Tab-separated table of C-alpha atoms and ligand atoms in Angstrom:
chain	number	residue	atom	x	y	z
A	8	UNK	CA	-68.934	-70.188	96.280
A	9	UNK	CA	-65.404	-71.486	95.035
A	10	UNK	CA	-63.521	-71.883	98.575
A	11	UNK	CA	-65.719	-71.433	101.756
A	12	UNK	CA	-62.921	-71.764	104.050
A	13	UNK	CA	-61.508	-68.404	103.468
A	14	UNK	CA	-62.163	-65.956	105.179
A	15	UNK	CA	-61.058	-63.060	102.716
A	16	UNK	CA	-63.073	-60.044	102.035
A	17	UNK	CA	-63.954	-60.942	98.310
A	18	UNK	CA	-65.744	-64.036	99.500
A	19	UNK	CA	-66.966	-61.830	102.151
A	20	UNK	CA	-68.388	-59.800	98.969
A	21	UNK	CA	-69.177	-62.538	96.756
A	22	UNK	CA	-71.698	-64.003	99.693
A	23	UNK	CA	-73.424	-60.667	99.411
A	24	UNK	CA	-73.186	-60.044	95.559
A	25	UNK	CA	-75.266	-63.388	95.923
A	26	UNK	CA	-77.591	-62.019	97.985
A	27	UNK	CA	-76.886	-64.828	100.515
A	28	UNK	CA	-74.847	-62.707	103.205
A	29	UNK	CA	-72.487	-64.604	105.374
A	30	UNK	CA	-70.891	-63.515	108.972
A	31	UNK	CA	-67.893	-65.717	110.483
A	32	UNK	CA	-67.985	-66.865	113.767
A	33	UNK	CA	-65.845	-68.399	116.560
A	34	UNK	CA	-65.188	-71.982	116.771
A	35	UNK	CA	-64.148	-71.852	120.539
A	36	UNK	CA	-66.260	-69.037	122.068
A	37	UNK	CA	-69.098	-68.561	119.348
A	38	UNK	CA	-69.225	-65.071	118.670
A	39	UNK	CA	-70.039	-63.788	115.402
A	40	UNK	CA	-67.886	-60.823	113.305
A	41	UNK	CA	-68.149	-59.118	110.027
A	42	UNK	CA	-66.771	-58.498	107.679
A	43	UNK	CA	-64.489	-61.407	108.550
A	44	UNK	CA	-61.634	-61.124	110.556
A	45	UNK	CA	-58.981	-64.384	111.292
A	46	UNK	CA	-58.455	-64.300	114.884
A	47	UNK	CA	-61.573	-63.234	117.389
A	48	UNK	CA	-62.295	-60.210	118.232
A	49	UNK	CA	-63.759	-61.631	122.013
A	50	UNK	CA	-61.767	-64.190	122.700
A	51	UNK	CA	-58.424	-64.239	119.973
A	52	UNK	CA	-59.248	-67.466	119.066
A	53	UNK	CA	-57.856	-68.404	115.024
A	54	UNK	CA	-60.543	-70.931	114.911
A	55	UNK	CA	-63.252	-68.795	112.757
A	56	UNK	CA	-65.626	-70.165	110.404
A	57	UNK	CA	-68.103	-69.280	108.245
A	58	UNK	CA	-71.578	-68.372	109.462
A	59	UNK	CA	-75.443	-67.694	108.567
A	60	UNK	CA	-77.258	-64.995	110.876
A	61	UNK	CA	-81.162	-64.236	111.467
A	62	UNK	CA	-80.754	-61.066	109.762
A	63	UNK	CA	-82.230	-59.172	111.905
A	64	UNK	CA	-81.356	-56.591	114.042
A	65	UNK	CA	-81.273	-52.682	115.632
A	66	UNK	CA	-80.268	-49.680	113.894
A	67	UNK	CA	-77.692	-47.624	116.085
A	68	UNK	CA	-76.046	-45.161	113.953
A	69	UNK	CA	-76.675	-43.498	110.813
A	70	UNK	CA	-76.318	-41.082	108.146
A	71	UNK	CA	-76.996	-39.212	104.840
A	72	UNK	CA	-74.388	-39.257	101.971
A	73	UNK	CA	-75.434	-36.388	100.195
A	74	UNK	CA	-72.462	-35.631	98.471
A	75	UNK	CA	-70.880	-39.726	97.659
A	76	UNK	CA	-67.644	-40.968	95.868
A	77	UNK	CA	-67.471	-40.779	92.645
A	78	UNK	CA	-68.696	-44.431	91.837
A	79	UNK	CA	-72.348	-43.979	93.817
A	80	UNK	CA	-72.959	-39.933	92.800
A	81	UNK	CA	-75.585	-41.789	91.095
A	82	UNK	CA	-77.281	-43.191	93.761
A	83	UNK	CA	-77.106	-40.165	96.207
A	84	UNK	CA	-78.440	-38.832	98.661
A	85	UNK	CA	-78.647	-42.521	100.517
A	86	UNK	CA	-78.170	-43.778	103.578
A	87	UNK	CA	-76.093	-45.572	105.569
A	88	UNK	CA	-76.315	-47.729	108.870
A	89	UNK	CA	-74.508	-49.576	110.981
A	90	UNK	CA	-76.607	-52.461	112.175
A	91	UNK	CA	-76.131	-54.118	115.447
A	92	UNK	CA	-77.194	-58.059	114.138
A	93	UNK	CA	-79.187	-60.184	116.721
A	94	UNK	CA	-76.141	-61.980	117.070
A	95	UNK	CA	-74.275	-59.084	118.648
A	96	UNK	CA	-72.613	-58.108	115.769
A	97	UNK	CA	-72.569	-54.676	114.078
A	98	UNK	CA	-72.159	-53.922	110.614
A	99	UNK	CA	-72.585	-51.225	107.732
A	100	UNK	CA	-74.960	-50.964	105.097
A	101	UNK	CA	-77.195	-49.145	103.022
A	102	UNK	CA	-80.474	-48.530	104.570
A	103	UNK	CA	-83.678	-49.085	102.205
A	104	UNK	CA	-87.549	-47.992	103.065
A	105	UNK	CA	-86.802	-44.436	104.370
A	106	UNK	CA	-87.274	-41.178	102.936
A	107	UNK	CA	-83.898	-39.210	102.553
A	108	UNK	CA	-85.541	-36.406	102.512
A	109	UNK	CA	-87.367	-36.835	106.542
A	110	UNK	CA	-84.120	-38.687	108.262
A	111	UNK	CA	-85.900	-37.073	111.341
A	112	UNK	CA	-88.232	-39.594	111.052
A	113	UNK	CA	-85.347	-42.655	111.311
A	114	UNK	CA	-85.393	-43.640	115.109
A	115	UNK	CA	-82.234	-45.301	116.513
A	116	UNK	CA	-83.061	-48.996	117.911
A	117	UNK	CA	-85.376	-49.570	115.423
A	118	UNK	CA	-85.619	-53.221	114.338
A	119	UNK	CA	-84.584	-53.672	110.607
A	120	UNK	CA	-84.135	-56.605	108.863
A	121	UNK	CA	-81.173	-57.987	106.294
A	122	UNK	CA	-81.791	-57.384	102.643
A	123	UNK	CA	-79.507	-56.642	99.200
A	124	UNK	CA	-79.729	-53.263	96.993
A	125	UNK	CA	-79.238	-53.204	93.783
A	126	UNK	CA	-76.791	-49.678	93.003
A	127	UNK	CA	-77.043	-48.012	89.495
A	128	UNK	CA	-73.352	-48.936	89.597
A	129	UNK	CA	-74.242	-52.125	89.371
A	130	UNK	CA	-73.227	-53.104	92.746
A	131	UNK	CA	-75.017	-54.749	94.899
A	132	UNK	CA	-75.304	-53.603	98.239
A	133	UNK	CA	-75.730	-55.143	102.157
A	134	UNK	CA	-78.974	-53.441	102.856
A	135	UNK	CA	-81.552	-53.001	105.961
A	136	UNK	CA	-85.159	-52.197	105.674
A	137	UNK	CA	-87.647	-51.593	108.449
A	138	UNK	CA	-88.560	-55.350	110.258
B	208	ZN	ZN1	-64.038	-66.437	120.322
């Protein structure tokens, strides 16, 4: 990483591209947030630093994308989920290892673990699979 101190969305994406996910952590209260923000959502502090996470959490919401934006068309259908990490922050990611034809088999609250997905578009996505 060129400059790990900068909480930019570009740096965040680069961590994902490198398959080395990093979140942002408040130095004052320890709250973990992602994507990074210059200000802590919990206490308002602006002393933030990069941190790693365990990568485990639970699925709190999901949807199946059938009609995708042009850039992701070749990848549809795919799942997008909201995952609450064990550190407390909620992040959005692709879901892998779930059958897109059977969304009824996906249970909210399921334990998932951080992974990555390489899309046909050439992008690397943050993804989660069953733990
Ligand atoms: Zn804080």
